[in-house]
Amino acid sequence: MEINFIQTNDSDYEVTKDEAKALWRKLIEIRSFEEKSIEAYKEGLLGGSLHPYIGQEAVATGMSAFLNESDYMTTTYRGRGHALAKKADPFKLFAEMFGRIDGYCKGKGGPMHIANSKLGMLGANGIVAGGIPIAVGAALTAKTLKNNHVAITYFGDGSTNQGVFHEALNLAAVLKLPMIFVCENNLYSEMTPISDSVLNEHLAERGLAYRILSYVVDGNDVFAVRKLAKEVTAFVREGNGPVFIEAKTYRLLGHMFGDTEIYRTKEEVASWKEKEPLIQFKQAVEKYNLLTEDEMLAIENEVKASIDNAFERAKLSEQPSLEEVFTDVY
Ligand SMILES: Cc1ncc(C[n+]2csc(CCOP(=O)(O)OP(=O)(O)O)c2C)c(N)n1
């Protein structure tokens, strides 16, 4: 078994106008939501920490393109992007982050622990690698009930050093579960470069170690991720067992809001800014003549207005009552 390096060719970029619009809409939605979240943090509206997803939007957008609402998903403290890509409502997400009653968990989850079973969101997780075994459990449920759902889990490069990651991969492989493991390799585990803690050049080798079909993809190229997602979602849904994806990407901001970023150089950040997801998308759209500048701008303005509206409405949402603390808690 060898790693499959995803190579794109011209035809992978030739999507329909509607498909291109949908991708752009989602990329912009996630970016705007995260920018607004930073504003909320500065305004003191959030309890706890904020770990921005800015720079990694193409992974969630591309991977979700062929998921159904009923498919299961777990994610990390960077999970608002994954939730939005799975059609979460920005108003309910903001309200949750602000600890309000209209939030997905009536304010009990906060920025790091958003869940909603109707959307298959089995939880964002503040514990590094915490979501991985939960998704494997969901995949086991899908296989047992034969309900045709797949489970996807998103995690960072640092998570692949946790013991539970290895147990989860092994179990999913042995039981041939409908699992999509997505490692967003943004090169750092908090402030530690991944090269200081892992000797493998490609983390996809860790999937191979458990005899799982494993891929490396440019996680900043939404067209490449989408092409891979189409292939693996069908493969997993057909009962062929799990897949492992290493999406190479970069977080453009610090690990969390307030990070002084002394562990990386300005030059490094600048070089990744040149190939960030929105820039790559614009370049592809221009090269393949997919959308006009006006069409893109119209979508951008519309999405930003709706995010602003969700944000303002969430601010007006009430605080939960004291009794609420004891409901829906297990
Ligand atoms: C079990 C556990 N250990 C340590 C931490 C502290 N911590 C929070 S984020 C983080 C880094 C995780 O890095 P990675 O998995 O690469 O995800 P990224 O933040 O890069 O998306 C650490 C060590 C934690 N939350 N949970």
CSV table of C-alpha atoms and ligand atoms in Angstrom, one decimal:
chain,number,residue,atom,x,y,z
A,1,MET,CA,0.0,0.0,0.0
A,2,GLU,CA,1.2,3.5,-0.9
A,3,ILE,CA,0.0,7.0,-0.2
A,4,ASN,CA,-2.2,8.4,-2.9
A,5,PHE,CA,-1.0,11.9,-3.8
A,6,ILE,CA,-4.0,13.8,-5.3
A,7,GLN,CA,-3.0,15.3,-8.6
A,8,THR,CA,-5.4,17.6,-10.3
A,9,ASN,CA,-5.8,18.2,-14.0
A,10,ASP,CA,-7.7,20.8,-16.0
A,11,SER,CA,-11.0,18.8,-15.9
A,12,ASP,CA,-11.1,18.9,-12.1
A,13,TYR,CA,-11.5,22.6,-12.2
A,14,GLU,CA,-14.2,22.6,-14.8
A,15,VAL,CA,-17.3,22.6,-12.5
A,16,THR,CA,-20.7,24.1,-13.4
A,17,LYS,CA,-21.4,27.7,-12.6
A,18,ASP,CA,-23.8,26.7,-9.8
A,19,GLU,CA,-21.2,24.4,-8.3
A,20,ALA,CA,-18.5,27.2,-8.4
A,21,LYS,CA,-21.0,29.6,-6.9
A,22,ALA,CA,-21.8,27.1,-4.0
A,23,LEU,CA,-18.1,26.6,-3.3
A,24,TRP,CA,-17.4,30.4,-3.2
A,25,ARG,CA,-20.4,31.0,-1.1
A,26,LYS,CA,-19.2,28.5,1.5
A,27,LEU,CA,-15.6,29.7,1.5
A,28,ILE,CA,-16.8,33.3,2.1
A,29,GLU,CA,-19.3,32.3,4.6
A,30,ILE,CA,-16.7,30.5,6.8
A,31,ARG,CA,-14.2,33.3,6.4
A,32,SER,CA,-16.7,36.0,7.3
A,33,PHE,CA,-18.1,34.0,10.2
A,34,GLU,CA,-14.6,33.6,11.6
A,35,GLU,CA,-13.7,37.3,11.1
A,36,LYS,CA,-17.0,38.2,12.9
A,37,SER,CA,-16.1,35.8,15.7
A,38,ILE,CA,-12.8,37.7,16.3
A,39,GLU,CA,-14.8,40.9,16.5
A,40,ALA,CA,-17.1,39.2,19.0
A,41,TYR,CA,-14.1,38.1,21.1
A,42,LYS,CA,-12.7,41.6,21.1
A,43,GLU,CA,-16.2,42.9,22.2
A,44,GLY,CA,-16.1,40.5,25.1
A,45,LEU,CA,-19.1,38.5,23.8
A,46,LEU,CA,-17.4,35.1,24.0
A,47,GLY,CA,-16.7,33.0,27.1
A,48,GLY,CA,-13.5,30.9,26.8
A,49,SER,CA,-10.9,30.9,24.0
A,50,LEU,CA,-11.3,31.4,20.3
A,51,HIS,CA,-9.3,29.2,17.9
A,52,PRO,CA,-9.7,30.7,14.4
A,53,TYR,CA,-10.2,28.5,11.3
A,54,ILE,CA,-9.0,31.2,8.9
A,55,GLY,CA,-6.8,29.7,6.2
A,56,GLN,CA,-8.2,26.2,6.4
A,57,GLU,CA,-11.7,26.9,4.9
A,58,ALA,CA,-11.1,24.8,1.7
A,59,VAL,CA,-10.9,21.6,3.7
A,60,ALA,CA,-14.3,21.8,5.4
A,61,THR,CA,-15.9,23.2,2.2
A,62,GLY,CA,-14.5,20.6,-0.1
A,63,MET,CA,-15.0,17.6,2.2
A,64,SER,CA,-18.6,18.4,2.9
A,65,ALA,CA,-19.6,18.7,-0.8
A,66,PHE,CA,-20.9,15.1,-0.9
A,67,LEU,CA,-22.0,14.6,2.7
A,68,ASN,CA,-25.7,14.3,3.6
A,69,GLU,CA,-27.2,16.1,6.5
A,70,SER,CA,-27.7,12.8,8.3
A,71,ASP,CA,-24.0,11.8,8.0
A,72,TYR,CA,-22.1,12.0,11.3
A,73,MET,CA,-19.4,14.5,12.0
A,74,THR,CA,-17.0,15.3,14.9
A,75,THR,CA,-14.5,18.1,15.0
A,76,THR,CA,-12.3,20.3,17.2
A,77,TYR,CA,-12.2,23.7,18.9
A,78,ARG,CA,-11.7,25.0,15.3
A,79,GLY,CA,-15.0,23.5,14.2
A,80,ARG,CA,-17.3,26.3,13.3
A,81,GLY,CA,-16.1,26.0,9.7
A,82,HIS,CA,-16.9,22.3,9.6
A,83,ALA,CA,-20.3,23.0,11.1
A,84,LEU,CA,-21.1,25.7,8.5
A,85,ALA,CA,-20.0,23.4,5.7
A,86,LYS,CA,-22.5,20.9,7.1
A,87,LYS,CA,-25.2,23.6,6.8
A,88,ALA,CA,-25.3,24.8,10.4
A,89,ASP,CA,-27.2,28.1,10.9
A,90,PRO,CA,-24.8,31.0,11.6
A,91,PHE,CA,-27.3,32.6,14.0
A,92,LYS,CA,-27.5,29.5,16.1
A,93,LEU,CA,-23.7,29.1,16.0
A,94,PHE,CA,-23.2,32.7,17.1
A,95,ALA,CA,-25.8,32.4,19.8
A,96,GLU,CA,-24.1,29.3,21.1
A,97,MET,CA,-20.7,31.0,21.2
A,98,PHE,CA,-22.3,33.9,23.1
A,99,GLY,CA,-23.8,31.5,25.6
A,100,ARG,CA,-27.4,32.3,24.7
A,101,ILE,CA,-30.6,30.4,24.8
A,102,ASP,CA,-31.0,30.3,20.9
A,103,GLY,CA,-27.7,28.5,20.6
A,104,TYR,CA,-27.4,24.9,19.3
A,105,CYS,CA,-26.9,23.7,22.9
A,106,LYS,CA,-28.8,26.6,24.5
A,107,GLY,CA,-25.6,28.2,25.4
A,108,LYS,CA,-24.0,25.3,27.3
A,109,GLY,CA,-21.5,24.4,24.6
A,110,GLY,CA,-19.9,27.7,24.0
A,111,PRO,CA,-17.3,28.3,21.2
A,112,MET,CA,-15.6,24.9,21.7
A,113,HIS,CA,-18.4,22.3,22.2
A,114,ILE,CA,-21.1,22.9,19.6
A,115,ALA,CA,-23.3,19.8,18.9
A,116,ASN,CA,-26.6,19.2,17.1
A,117,SER,CA,-27.8,15.7,16.4
A,118,LYS,CA,-30.2,16.8,13.6
A,119,LEU,CA,-27.3,18.0,11.6
A,120,GLY,CA,-25.2,14.9,12.5
A,121,MET,CA,-22.9,17.2,14.5
A,122,LEU,CA,-21.8,14.9,17.3
A,123,GLY,CA,-19.7,17.6,18.9
A,124,ALA,CA,-16.8,19.9,18.6
A,125,ASN,CA,-14.2,19.0,21.1
A,126,GLY,CA,-11.8,20.9,23.3
A,127,ILE,CA,-9.8,17.7,24.0
A,128,VAL,CA,-7.1,17.1,21.4
A,129,ALA,CA,-8.2,14.0,19.4
A,130,GLY,CA,-11.3,13.7,21.6
A,131,GLY,CA,-13.7,13.7,18.6
A,132,ILE,CA,-11.9,10.8,16.7
A,133,PRO,CA,-13.2,7.8,18.8
A,134,ILE,CA,-16.6,9.4,19.0
A,135,ALA,CA,-16.8,9.4,15.2
A,136,VAL,CA,-15.6,5.8,15.1
A,137,GLY,CA,-18.4,4.9,17.5
A,138,ALA,CA,-20.9,6.7,15.2
A,139,ALA,CA,-19.5,4.8,12.2
A,140,LEU,CA,-20.0,1.5,14.1
A,141,THR,CA,-23.6,2.5,14.7
A,142,ALA,CA,-24.0,3.2,11.0
A,143,LYS,CA,-22.6,-0.2,10.1
A,144,THR,CA,-24.7,-2.0,12.7
A,145,LEU,CA,-27.9,-0.2,11.8
A,146,LYS,CA,-27.1,-0.4,8.0
A,147,ASN,CA,-28.4,3.2,7.7
A,148,ASN,CA,-26.0,4.1,4.9
A,149,HIS,CA,-24.5,7.0,6.9
A,150,VAL,CA,-20.8,7.8,6.9
A,151,ALA,CA,-18.9,9.4,9.8
A,152,ILE,CA,-16.2,12.1,9.2
A,153,THR,CA,-13.8,13.4,11.8
A,154,TYR,CA,-11.6,16.4,11.5
A,155,PHE,CA,-8.5,16.8,13.7
A,156,GLY,CA,-5.1,18.5,13.6
A,157,ASP,CA,-1.6,17.2,13.0
A,158,GLY,CA,-0.8,17.2,16.7
A,159,SER,CA,-3.7,14.9,17.4
A,160,THR,CA,-2.0,12.1,15.5
A,161,ASN,CA,0.4,11.7,18.5
A,162,GLN,CA,-2.5,10.8,20.9
A,163,GLY,CA,-2.9,7.2,21.8
A,164,VAL,CA,-6.6,7.3,21.2
A,165,PHE,CA,-6.0,8.3,17.5
A,166,HIS,CA,-4.1,5.0,17.0
A,167,GLU,CA,-6.8,2.9,18.7
A,168,ALA,CA,-9.5,4.6,16.7
A,169,LEU,CA,-7.7,4.0,13.3
A,170,ASN,CA,-7.0,0.4,14.1
A,171,LEU,CA,-10.5,-0.4,15.2
A,172,ALA,CA,-12.0,1.4,12.1
A,173,ALA,CA,-9.7,-0.6,9.8
A,174,VAL,CA,-10.3,-4.0,11.5
A,175,LEU,CA,-14.1,-3.5,11.6
A,176,LYS,CA,-14.2,-1.9,8.0
A,177,LEU,CA,-16.2,1.0,9.3
A,178,PRO,CA,-17.6,3.8,7.1
A,179,MET,CA,-15.1,6.4,8.4
A,180,ILE,CA,-13.4,9.4,6.8
A,181,PHE,CA,-10.5,10.5,8.9
A,182,VAL,CA,-9.4,14.1,7.9
A,183,CYS,CA,-6.1,15.3,9.3
A,184,GLU,CA,-5.8,19.1,8.8
A,185,ASN,CA,-2.0,19.4,8.9
A,186,ASN,CA,-1.5,23.1,9.5
A,187,LEU,CA,2.2,22.4,10.5
A,188,TYR,CA,1.8,23.4,14.2
A,189,SER,CA,0.5,21.7,17.3
A,190,GLU,CA,-0.2,24.8,19.3
A,191,MET,CA,3.3,26.4,19.2
A,192,THR,CA,5.2,23.2,18.3
A,193,PRO,CA,6.2,22.6,14.7
A,194,ILE,CA,5.0,19.1,13.7
A,195,SER,CA,8.5,18.3,12.5
A,196,ASP,CA,9.7,18.5,16.1
A,197,SER,CA,7.2,15.8,17.2
A,198,VAL,CA,6.8,13.5,14.2
A,199,LEU,CA,9.5,12.1,11.9
A,200,ASN,CA,7.1,11.1,9.1
A,201,GLU,CA,7.2,13.5,6.2
A,202,HIS,CA,3.6,12.7,5.4
A,203,LEU,CA,1.1,12.1,8.2
A,204,ALA,CA,-0.9,9.9,5.8
A,205,GLU,CA,1.7,7.3,6.5
A,206,ARG,CA,0.0,6.9,9.8
A,207,GLY,CA,-3.2,5.7,8.0
A,208,LEU,CA,-1.2,3.3,5.9
A,209,ALA,CA,0.3,1.8,9.1
A,210,TYR,CA,-3.2,0.4,9.8
A,211,ARG,CA,-3.8,-0.7,6.2
A,212,ILE,CA,-6.2,2.2,5.6
A,213,LEU,CA,-6.4,3.7,2.1
A,214,SER,CA,-4.6,7.0,2.6
A,215,TYR,CA,-4.3,10.3,0.7
A,216,VAL,CA,-2.4,13.5,0.6
A,217,VAL,CA,-4.1,16.6,-0.8
A,218,ASP,CA,-3.5,20.3,-1.1
A,219,GLY,CA,-5.9,21.5,1.7
A,220,ASN,CA,-5.9,25.0,0.3
A,221,ASP,CA,-7.3,24.0,-3.0
A,222,VAL,CA,-11.0,23.5,-2.7
A,223,PHE,CA,-11.2,21.9,-6.1
A,224,ALA,CA,-8.7,19.3,-5.2
A,225,VAL,CA,-10.3,18.5,-1.9
A,226,ARG,CA,-13.8,18.4,-3.6
A,227,LYS,CA,-12.5,16.0,-6.2
A,228,LEU,CA,-11.1,13.7,-3.5
A,229,ALA,CA,-14.2,14.0,-1.4
A,230,LYS,CA,-16.4,12.8,-4.3
A,231,GLU,CA,-14.3,9.7,-4.7
A,232,VAL,CA,-13.9,8.8,-1.0
A,233,THR,CA,-17.4,9.6,0.2
A,234,ALA,CA,-18.8,7.1,-2.4
A,235,PHE,CA,-16.1,4.6,-1.6
A,236,VAL,CA,-16.8,4.7,2.1
A,237,ARG,CA,-20.6,4.7,1.7
A,238,GLU,CA,-20.4,1.6,-0.5
A,239,GLY,CA,-19.0,-0.3,2.5
A,240,ASN,CA,-15.3,-0.5,1.5
A,241,GLY,CA,-14.0,0.6,4.9
A,242,PRO,CA,-12.3,3.7,6.2
A,243,VAL,CA,-10.1,6.3,4.4
A,244,PHE,CA,-7.4,8.6,5.8
A,245,ILE,CA,-6.8,12.1,4.3
A,246,GLU,CA,-3.9,14.4,5.1
A,247,ALA,CA,-4.9,17.9,4.0
A,248,LYS,CA,-1.8,20.1,3.9
A,249,THR,CA,-2.9,23.6,5.0
A,250,TYR,CA,-1.9,26.5,7.2
A,251,ARG,CA,-3.7,28.6,9.8
A,252,LEU,CA,-3.2,32.2,8.8
A,253,LEU,CA,-3.8,33.5,12.4
A,254,GLY,CA,-2.3,32.3,15.7
A,255,HIS,CA,-3.3,29.1,17.4
A,256,MET,CA,-5.9,31.1,19.5
A,257,PHE,CA,-6.8,34.7,19.8
A,258,GLY,CA,-4.0,36.4,21.7
A,259,ASP,CA,-1.2,34.1,20.5
A,260,THR,CA,1.9,36.2,20.1
A,261,GLU,CA,3.2,33.9,17.3
A,262,ILE,CA,6.8,34.1,18.3
A,263,TYR,CA,7.3,30.5,17.0
A,264,ARG,CA,7.0,31.3,13.3
A,265,THR,CA,8.4,33.9,11.0
A,266,LYS,CA,6.5,36.7,9.2
A,267,GLU,CA,8.0,35.4,6.0
A,268,GLU,CA,6.5,32.0,6.5
A,269,VAL,CA,3.1,33.4,7.1
A,270,ALA,CA,3.4,35.7,4.1
A,271,SER,CA,4.4,32.9,1.8
A,272,TRP,CA,1.3,30.9,2.8
A,273,LYS,CA,-0.9,34.0,2.4
A,274,GLU,CA,-0.1,33.8,-1.3
A,275,LYS,CA,-1.6,30.3,-1.6
A,276,GLU,CA,-4.5,30.6,0.8
A,277,PRO,CA,-7.8,29.1,-0.2
A,278,LEU,CA,-9.6,32.3,-1.3
A,279,ILE,CA,-6.6,33.3,-3.5
A,280,GLN,CA,-6.3,29.9,-5.0
A,281,PHE,CA,-10.1,29.8,-5.7
A,282,LYS,CA,-9.9,33.2,-7.5
A,283,GLN,CA,-7.0,32.1,-9.6
A,284,ALA,CA,-8.8,28.9,-10.7
A,285,VAL,CA,-12.0,30.8,-11.4
A,286,GLU,CA,-10.1,33.2,-13.6
A,287,LYS,CA,-8.1,30.5,-15.4
A,288,TYR,CA,-11.1,28.4,-16.2
A,289,ASN,CA,-13.5,31.3,-16.7
A,290,LEU,CA,-16.0,29.9,-14.2
A,291,LEU,CA,-17.5,33.1,-12.7
A,292,THR,CA,-17.2,36.8,-13.4
A,293,GLU,CA,-15.8,39.3,-10.9
A,294,ASP,CA,-19.3,40.8,-10.5
A,295,GLU,CA,-20.8,37.4,-9.7
A,296,MET,CA,-18.2,36.7,-7.1
A,297,LEU,CA,-18.6,40.2,-5.5
A,298,ALA,CA,-22.4,39.8,-5.4
A,299,ILE,CA,-22.1,36.5,-3.5
A,300,GLU,CA,-19.6,38.0,-1.2
A,301,ASN,CA,-21.8,41.0,-0.4
A,302,GLU,CA,-24.9,38.9,0.1
A,303,VAL,CA,-23.1,36.4,2.4
A,304,LYS,CA,-21.4,39.1,4.5
A,305,ALA,CA,-24.7,40.9,5.0
A,306,SER,CA,-26.4,37.7,6.2
A,307,ILE,CA,-23.5,36.9,8.6
A,308,ASP,CA,-23.7,40.5,10.0
A,309,ASN,CA,-27.4,40.0,10.4
A,310,ALA,CA,-27.0,36.6,12.2
A,311,PHE,CA,-24.4,38.2,14.5
A,312,GLU,CA,-26.6,41.1,15.4
A,313,ARG,CA,-29.6,38.9,16.0
A,314,ALA,CA,-27.5,36.5,18.2
A,315,LYS,CA,-26.5,39.4,20.4
A,316,LEU,CA,-30.2,40.0,21.1
A,317,SER,CA,-30.7,36.4,22.1
A,318,GLU,CA,-31.5,36.0,25.9
A,319,GLN,CA,-29.2,34.4,28.5
A,320,PRO,CA,-30.5,31.0,29.6
A,321,SER,CA,-32.3,30.8,32.9
A,322,LEU,CA,-30.4,29.2,35.9
A,323,GLU,CA,-32.6,26.1,35.6
A,324,GLU,CA,-31.4,25.5,32.1
A,325,VAL,CA,-28.0,24.5,33.6
A,326,PHE,CA,-29.5,21.2,34.6
A,327,THR,CA,-31.4,20.3,31.4
A,328,ASP,CA,-30.0,18.0,28.6
A,329,VAL,CA,-26.9,17.2,30.7
A,330,TYR,CA,-25.8,13.6,30.9
B,1,LIG,C1,-5.7,16.0,25.6
B,1,LIG,C2,-5.2,17.5,25.4
B,1,LIG,N1,-3.9,17.8,25.6
B,1,LIG,C3,-3.5,19.0,25.4
B,1,LIG,C4,-4.4,20.0,25.1
B,1,LIG,C5,-3.9,21.5,24.9
B,1,LIG,N2,-4.0,21.8,23.5
B,1,LIG,C6,-5.0,22.5,23.0
B,1,LIG,S1,-4.8,22.7,21.3
B,1,LIG,C7,-3.4,21.8,21.3
B,1,LIG,C8,-2.6,21.6,20.0
B,1,LIG,C9,-3.3,20.6,19.0
B,1,LIG,O1,-2.7,20.7,17.8
B,1,LIG,P1,-3.4,20.0,16.5
B,1,LIG,O2,-4.0,18.7,16.8
B,1,LIG,O3,-2.3,20.0,15.5
B,1,LIG,O4,-4.6,21.0,16.1
B,1,LIG,P2,-4.6,22.5,15.6
B,1,LIG,O5,-4.7,23.3,16.8
B,1,LIG,O6,-3.3,22.7,14.9
B,1,LIG,O7,-5.7,22.6,14.7
B,1,LIG,C10,-3.0,21.4,22.6
B,1,LIG,C11,-1.8,20.6,22.9
B,1,LIG,C12,-5.8,19.7,25.0
B,1,LIG,N3,-6.7,20.6,24.6
B,1,LIG,N4,-6.1,18.4,25.1
